[in-house]
Structures are given as structure tokens and as C-alpha cells.
Amino acid sequence: MVQVKDKFTVCRHSPYRYDVVGSFLRPEILKEARERFAKQQISLGQLTKVEDQTIIDLINKEESAGLKAITDGEFRRSWYHLDFFWGLQGVKKIQTNGWQLHDGTHARGEGAALDGELGGNNHPFIDHFRFVKDHVSRGFEVKQTIPSPALLLAQLELPFNLESTKTFYSNEDDLIKAIAAAYDQVLADFFKAGLKVVQFDDSAWSSLIAAKLVDHPTAKPLEFTSKKFEELKSKYLKVNNLAIEGAPKGLVVNAHICRGNYRSNWAFTGSYAGIANPLFIQEKVNAFYLEYDTVRDGGFEVLKQIPKDKWVVLGLVTSKDGHLEKADKIVKRIYEASQYFDLDHLCLSPQCGFASSEEGNVLTEKQQWDKISLIRSIAAKIWLN
């Protein structure tokens, strides 16, 4: 029996009852400008002018849609993660074979590797944040999304990166400390610029969701011995918590446990059960944004392991296609989740961003905003009356 309260806690910062993960579909004018810039047909200044205007337009749309946490849609990025890595000292852009998706196809082949010691000074994302802060209306929050420290660790320990990584950090513990220190410099600069809430987008943990446990080590990327599996969980937790512990006091850190979306495709699927301990129990974040848009994602029982003082944002509305979900079905699933985690600490969002890379998912901008409108109306029925 679901116990529905007369009054619910008022959310003073992210997550809000109806929320978004962060990225939005790029307008065609922006896609064209980025393509022309890549071909050296326009200058960086001309590209920036297009980025500025499309971000201002997006901010107006977000505010009109009733969103309380405003993002720049990641319009200045090509990827949800790599652009941030490339902005750190000691990190260079490399070409790769692209990470593999569930159907065997590969994403665009770009990556990051070390070419020096890590540092977080003068990160370009600070100015990106300032621009949004300068253009939101009074009373709106600016939410900054960045990839998690664990995801950088995972990137730097990919087989083709090990040699360059060990050139600068022969000891893994030193690498973990360096990642956390670089992040803490960036977070300190964000906080000084006025940031209140940051979201770690973390597909490192989700890679373990799809793990296959084997008796002996193999060369296959998602096959691990039990010992290796536990080691990965331990170090992902360690590097994330180390960065969070060193962040400015008063900065809210949330986490989106991303399953690796690319052009409406995905990389990892399965239940969160295998990573719930230690992720849900020990990671020192304020909230978890969790992807639950398909039956492949497992049940809600695992939510019982999340401490009661944290928040859970249910990603029940898919961002991978334009089909508009039935409101009553989403409401039913929220109440199902509330059997395992307090309804007062639940929120609703799309399962992921609408464009984890600049290519975007396969839906229209209208369908994107229709989904946000649906989420808002459902949240109003459950929590805001």
C-alpha cells in the first residue's frame, strides 16, 4: 500500500521534482556552424557567437518549460565527457576505434590520454558556466554537468592508454590522488564563480553493470574475475569520494549513473544490483539520477540500499526516441519505486540527456520538449498539489 503524503519536502536545489539530466538536441544552425568550423570555413569567434545565441535561446526555452535547474545543453561540447577531460592540464585528444555499443557498432572514435601531469587550472568550463549564470533569470539555478572522476580514471586505464598513463603515474594511488586534486581545483573555481550544484555524469559504474564474471582473466573488455570486479568498484568509489571530500563546503554534488547513450543507442544494460554496494551505500553524493526507461534496467528493489537522506531521480521517460509515454504508466512506476524508497525523496526526469554527443538522439526538438512537459505534469500530480 502506497502512503501518499499531504505535503512533500520543498526542493531548494537540484534535484527538483521534475528535472533533466543536462544535454539537449543541438539546433541545426549550431550543427552547421560546428561543421563549418571543423572545415576552417569560419573562425572560433564566429562559432562562439552562434553558440552564445543558441544557448541564450535554450535558456529561454528551459525557463518557459518550467525547469528550475538550467543548463547550457552542453552546446559548446562534442561529448558529455571528453571535452571536459581535454580541458584539464596534462590531457590530450586522441583518435580511437570508438567505444562499442550494445549492437556491436562503435561510437565516433575519439578519446583522451595523458601527455603530462594532471591539473585543473583555468578550465574553459568555468567561463561556460559564467555565461549561463549571466543569462538566466533571477530565481533559477544553473546546474553544471561534468564527467565523474571515476570516468577519467577508467579512460586513462584503458589498455591503449596504460603506457602513456604510467609514464606520468607509475603508481595507481598517485594517479587517483592527481585526478581528485585536478577535479578539486576545477570545483573550487566553479564555486568561486557562483556554482551551487554540480552533477557527475558517471558511466564508469555502469560499465560494471554489464560485467560478466569469469574464473580467469580475459582480454574481453567487460569480462572480469571476481577479484578484479571488486577492485574496480573500490577504486571508482575511492576517486569519486576523494574528489567530493576535497570540494568546497556547500557545493552540492549529484551523480547521474549513465548507461552510455549515443545516437539513441546504448552501451550498458542490466540491474544496478551488482554495483549498489558500495555505490549507493558509500558514495558521498546528494542524489542519484538513475536510468529506468526499459525492462532491461532491472527492478526497483535495489533502491532499498540507498540511505534515506539521499535523493533518487527516476529516469523513467526515455530520451532515446520520440514516443511519448503514457502518463498513467509513469505514475504507476513511480509508486512502485516508492515501495522501496520514500516518495518524498523521489523525483522524475528523462532517463539520460537528449544528446550525450553532438550527434544527438533520434527524435525532434518538439518531441524533446513534449517529454519535458509530460514530466512536469506528472510531477505536479504526485508532489506539487
XYZ file of C-alpha atoms in Angstrom:
385
model
C 0.000 0.000 0.000
C 1.480 3.353 -1.056
C 1.339 6.049 1.603
C 0.759 9.395 -0.134
C 1.568 12.444 1.994
C -0.444 15.654 2.110
C 2.752 17.695 1.930
C 6.156 16.931 0.491
C 9.569 18.437 1.129
C 10.182 21.537 -0.969
C 13.292 21.067 -3.135
C 15.569 24.083 -2.686
C 18.189 22.898 -5.193
C 18.746 20.059 -7.650
C 17.288 17.603 -7.907
C 13.854 19.118 -8.403
C 10.638 17.114 -8.679
C 10.760 17.467 -12.468
C 14.276 17.673 -13.772
C 16.562 16.996 -16.722
C 19.927 15.273 -16.940
C 21.572 18.119 -18.824
C 22.137 17.821 -22.568
C 19.701 18.964 -25.264
C 19.446 18.374 -29.000
C 21.706 20.761 -30.905
C 19.842 23.165 -33.223
C 20.699 22.790 -36.904
C 22.296 26.243 -37.002
C 24.744 25.116 -34.307
C 25.487 21.804 -36.020
C 26.187 23.651 -39.254
C 28.456 26.151 -37.507
C 30.466 23.406 -35.809
C 30.840 21.585 -39.107
C 31.999 24.751 -40.871
C 34.454 25.491 -38.053
C 35.898 21.967 -38.339
C 36.456 22.658 -42.047
C 38.095 26.012 -41.188
C 35.350 27.885 -43.036
C 34.530 30.119 -40.052
C 36.602 31.465 -37.158
C 36.403 30.466 -33.499
C 34.832 33.831 -32.787
C 32.089 33.195 -35.336
C 31.414 29.753 -33.853
C 31.288 31.202 -30.347
C 28.746 33.791 -31.480
C 26.447 31.001 -32.739
C 26.983 29.024 -29.521
C 26.156 32.080 -27.419
C 22.901 32.795 -29.234
C 21.689 29.184 -29.297
C 22.436 28.845 -25.579
C 20.507 32.036 -24.800
C 17.598 30.673 -26.842
C 17.816 27.367 -24.941
C 17.844 29.110 -21.566
C 14.638 30.936 -22.509
C 13.026 27.646 -23.559
C 14.081 25.911 -20.345
C 12.666 28.699 -18.224
C 9.442 28.728 -20.246
C 9.157 24.959 -19.788
C 9.201 25.472 -16.028
C 12.582 23.885 -15.388
C 14.238 25.239 -12.267
C 17.767 23.947 -12.909
C 19.093 25.446 -16.129
C 21.936 24.044 -18.236
C 23.644 25.203 -21.419
C 22.527 21.956 -23.058
C 26.234 21.075 -23.411
C 26.075 23.089 -26.660
C 29.771 24.002 -26.518
C 30.780 20.333 -26.295
C 31.116 17.462 -28.706
C 30.810 14.837 -25.950
C 29.345 14.728 -22.460
C 32.742 13.672 -21.080
C 35.719 14.114 -23.395
C 35.587 17.911 -23.767
C 35.950 18.253 -20.005
C 38.919 15.878 -19.983
C 40.571 17.787 -22.842
C 40.255 20.980 -20.800
C 42.454 19.628 -17.996
C 46.203 20.170 -17.956
C 48.104 17.056 -18.979
C 45.332 15.604 -21.164
C 45.401 15.416 -24.949
C 42.858 14.417 -27.581
C 43.489 11.090 -29.329
C 41.859 9.008 -32.037
C 40.446 5.599 -31.061
C 38.265 2.863 -32.524
C 35.269 4.258 -30.610
C 33.531 2.580 -27.697
C 31.326 -0.352 -28.568
C 27.555 -0.127 -28.329
C 25.168 -2.938 -27.462
C 24.593 -3.942 -31.101
C 28.302 -4.160 -31.912
C 28.560 -0.796 -33.650
C 31.001 1.838 -32.441
C 30.711 5.480 -31.459
C 32.817 8.157 -33.113
C 36.471 7.356 -32.472
C 37.802 9.995 -30.092
C 39.351 9.702 -26.665
C 41.704 11.243 -24.116
C 45.186 10.338 -22.916
C 47.892 11.859 -20.736
C 50.713 13.940 -22.152
C 51.745 15.476 -18.835
C 50.858 15.702 -15.165
C 47.213 16.406 -14.405
C 45.991 19.841 -13.398
C 42.701 21.716 -13.172
C 43.697 25.366 -13.526
C 41.835 27.723 -15.886
C 39.389 25.132 -17.145
C 37.321 26.506 -20.067
C 34.110 25.181 -18.497
C 34.326 27.925 -15.858
C 33.631 30.573 -18.484
C 30.882 28.371 -19.939
C 29.221 28.370 -16.521
C 29.629 32.125 -16.112
C 27.888 32.714 -19.431
C 24.804 30.753 -18.346
C 24.820 32.406 -14.919
C 24.842 35.814 -16.594
C 21.828 34.961 -18.772
C 19.409 33.065 -16.506
C 16.546 34.921 -14.915
C 16.548 35.616 -11.201
C 15.470 32.648 -9.093
C 16.735 29.955 -11.444
C 19.581 27.602 -10.617
C 22.444 26.911 -13.006
C 23.337 23.223 -12.964
C 26.778 22.274 -14.232
C 27.346 18.764 -15.580
C 30.810 17.212 -15.811
C 32.024 13.624 -16.187
C 32.907 11.853 -12.955
C 36.466 11.399 -11.661
C 35.894 7.640 -11.944
C 35.218 8.028 -15.651
C 38.525 9.836 -16.151
C 40.282 7.082 -14.222
C 38.609 4.458 -16.404
C 39.594 6.394 -19.548
C 43.240 6.678 -18.518
C 43.411 2.975 -17.662
C 42.060 1.711 -20.969
C 44.538 -0.793 -22.463
C 45.716 1.582 -25.199
C 46.308 4.335 -22.609
C 48.216 2.393 -19.963
C 51.676 3.136 -21.340
C 51.171 6.907 -21.501
C 49.432 6.956 -18.109
C 52.246 5.030 -16.409
C 54.787 7.421 -17.919
C 53.457 10.082 -15.560
C 51.884 7.974 -12.791
C 53.555 4.612 -12.263
C 51.578 4.164 -9.046
C 47.789 3.933 -9.348
C 47.224 5.557 -5.978
C 49.187 8.602 -7.159
C 47.007 8.720 -10.291
C 43.833 8.624 -8.198
C 45.096 11.437 -5.974
C 46.095 13.503 -9.016
C 42.657 13.088 -10.607
C 40.928 14.126 -7.386
C 43.227 17.133 -6.989
C 42.614 18.292 -10.571
C 38.857 17.980 -10.068
C 39.019 19.841 -6.774
C 40.777 22.757 -8.469
C 38.029 22.916 -11.095
C 35.291 22.583 -8.470
C 36.873 25.345 -6.378
C 36.915 27.638 -9.419
C 33.294 26.771 -10.222
C 32.274 27.523 -6.640
C 34.150 30.822 -6.646
C 32.276 31.735 -9.844
C 28.963 31.065 -8.080
C 28.152 27.414 -8.791
C 25.934 25.737 -6.180
C 25.239 22.323 -7.760
C 27.420 20.068 -9.896
C 26.407 16.761 -11.454
C 28.891 13.957 -12.094
C 27.894 12.024 -15.219
C 29.257 8.576 -14.489
C 29.291 5.737 -16.989
C 32.276 4.078 -15.293
C 29.941 2.476 -12.766
C 27.500 1.487 -15.494
C 30.215 -0.399 -17.350
C 30.254 -2.738 -14.354
C 26.505 -3.313 -14.642
C 27.141 -5.250 -17.833
C 30.124 -7.137 -16.422
C 30.433 -10.888 -16.858
C 32.283 -12.620 -14.034
C 34.787 -15.251 -15.179
C 37.196 -17.615 -13.438
C 40.307 -16.424 -15.270
C 41.341 -13.042 -16.743
C 40.473 -12.495 -20.410
C 41.124 -9.753 -22.964
C 37.411 -9.034 -23.382
C 36.522 -5.553 -22.059
C 33.543 -6.477 -19.853
C 34.783 -9.812 -18.519
C 36.293 -9.696 -15.029
C 37.312 -12.098 -12.321
C 35.513 -11.526 -9.016
C 38.718 -10.046 -7.589
C 39.085 -7.580 -10.477
C 35.405 -6.643 -10.274
C 35.740 -5.768 -6.589
C 38.959 -3.833 -7.271
C 37.218 -1.714 -9.917
C 34.323 -0.906 -7.600
C 36.738 0.018 -4.833
C 38.823 2.427 -6.904
C 35.844 4.081 -8.624
C 34.387 4.763 -5.190
C 37.744 5.976 -3.887
C 38.449 8.517 -6.620
C 34.903 9.920 -6.613
C 34.776 10.268 -2.840
C 38.261 11.766 -2.687
C 37.186 14.491 -5.119
C 33.914 15.079 -3.262
C 35.704 15.303 0.092
C 38.050 17.939 -1.320
C 35.302 20.001 -2.947
C 34.260 23.351 -1.441
C 31.964 23.069 1.546
C 28.444 23.961 0.467
C 28.798 22.661 -3.088
C 26.099 20.062 -3.781
C 27.336 17.045 -5.758
C 24.825 14.795 -7.532
C 25.528 11.789 -9.765
C 23.916 10.505 -12.941
C 24.706 6.810 -13.405
C 24.743 6.860 -17.197
C 24.465 3.768 -19.388
C 26.431 5.279 -22.263
C 23.943 6.696 -24.784
C 24.943 7.552 -28.349
C 22.575 8.305 -31.243
C 19.695 6.535 -29.446
C 21.901 3.505 -28.868
C 23.341 2.367 -25.560
C 26.444 0.654 -24.237
C 25.473 -0.963 -20.924
C 22.337 -2.621 -19.656
C 21.323 -4.565 -16.575
C 20.344 -4.141 -12.946
C 22.108 -1.799 -10.550
C 22.234 -4.645 -8.010
C 25.832 -5.627 -8.773
C 27.175 -2.138 -8.027
C 24.718 -0.965 -5.358
C 27.265 -1.912 -2.731
C 29.335 0.225 -2.484
C 27.952 2.849 -4.923
C 24.568 3.539 -3.360
C 25.711 2.940 0.195
C 29.058 4.716 0.351
C 29.372 7.299 -2.451
C 29.110 10.730 -0.850
C 26.702 12.377 -3.263
C 23.432 14.135 -2.523
C 21.370 12.386 -5.213
C 21.446 9.621 -7.800
C 19.912 10.118 -11.248
C 19.113 6.550 -12.367
C 18.109 5.217 -15.786
C 14.929 3.139 -15.668
C 13.310 3.558 -19.076
C 13.281 -0.135 -20.124
C 12.733 -3.531 -18.526
C 16.422 -4.250 -19.231
C 17.322 -1.912 -16.391
C 16.122 -4.214 -13.610
C 13.675 -3.602 -10.790
C 13.386 -1.009 -8.065
C 14.211 -3.357 -5.175
C 17.824 -2.172 -5.221
C 16.678 1.308 -4.134
C 16.298 -0.090 -0.612
C 20.079 0.100 -0.272
C 20.215 3.874 -0.765
C 20.426 5.842 2.520
C 17.180 7.598 3.371
C 18.715 11.066 3.470
C 19.702 10.923 -0.207
C 17.524 11.688 -3.231
C 16.717 9.485 -6.206
C 15.729 10.835 -9.616
C 13.888 8.198 -11.612
C 14.779 8.343 -15.301
C 11.529 6.755 -16.449
C 10.941 8.792 -19.610
C 13.253 7.724 -22.405
C 15.372 10.288 -24.199
C 16.324 7.766 -26.898
C 13.192 8.113 -29.056
C 10.282 10.463 -29.639
C 7.490 8.152 -28.499
C 5.602 9.943 -25.730
C 4.991 7.716 -22.742
C 1.561 7.320 -21.154
C 1.364 9.403 -18.006
C -0.557 6.789 -16.033
C 2.136 4.178 -16.676
C 4.863 6.518 -15.446
C 2.819 7.373 -12.352
C 2.366 3.666 -11.652
C 6.108 3.054 -11.880
C 6.849 5.949 -9.517
C 4.536 4.439 -6.935
C 6.172 1.048 -7.495
C 9.551 2.627 -6.758
C 8.123 4.278 -3.644
C 7.624 0.835 -2.133
C 11.410 0.679 -1.800
C 12.401 4.338 -1.370
C 10.480 7.179 0.256
C 8.241 9.005 -2.234
C 9.213 12.255 -0.509
C 12.791 11.806 -1.768
C 11.926 10.718 -5.309
C 11.951 12.926 -8.412
C 11.366 12.393 -12.145
C 13.491 13.083 -15.229
C 14.311 11.733 -18.672
C 16.494 8.640 -18.446
C 19.503 10.495 -19.888
C 20.365 13.637 -21.776
C 18.885 14.129 -25.222
C 22.329 14.477 -26.783
C 25.198 12.835 -24.907
C 27.212 13.672 -28.005
C 26.658 16.438 -30.521
C 25.005 13.996 -32.952
C 22.015 13.743 -30.610
C 19.375 11.081 -30.226
C 16.779 10.218 -32.863
C 13.866 12.496 -32.002
C 12.766 16.018 -32.862
C 13.136 19.130 -30.736
C 9.348 19.224 -30.352
C 9.346 15.653 -29.062
C 12.129 16.597 -26.648
C 10.077 19.436 -25.158
C 6.900 17.348 -25.147
C 8.687 14.855 -22.913
C 9.766 17.600 -20.525
C 6.184 18.872 -20.432
C 4.979 15.351 -19.641
C 7.480 15.034 -16.800
C 6.372 18.359 -15.345
C 2.687 17.430 -15.469
C 3.312 14.059 -13.812
C 5.394 15.657 -11.066
C 2.624 18.173 -10.431
C 0.094 15.386 -9.933
C 2.251 13.499 -7.458
C 4.299 16.021 -5.491
C 3.213 19.581 -6.186
C -0.527 19.625 -5.475
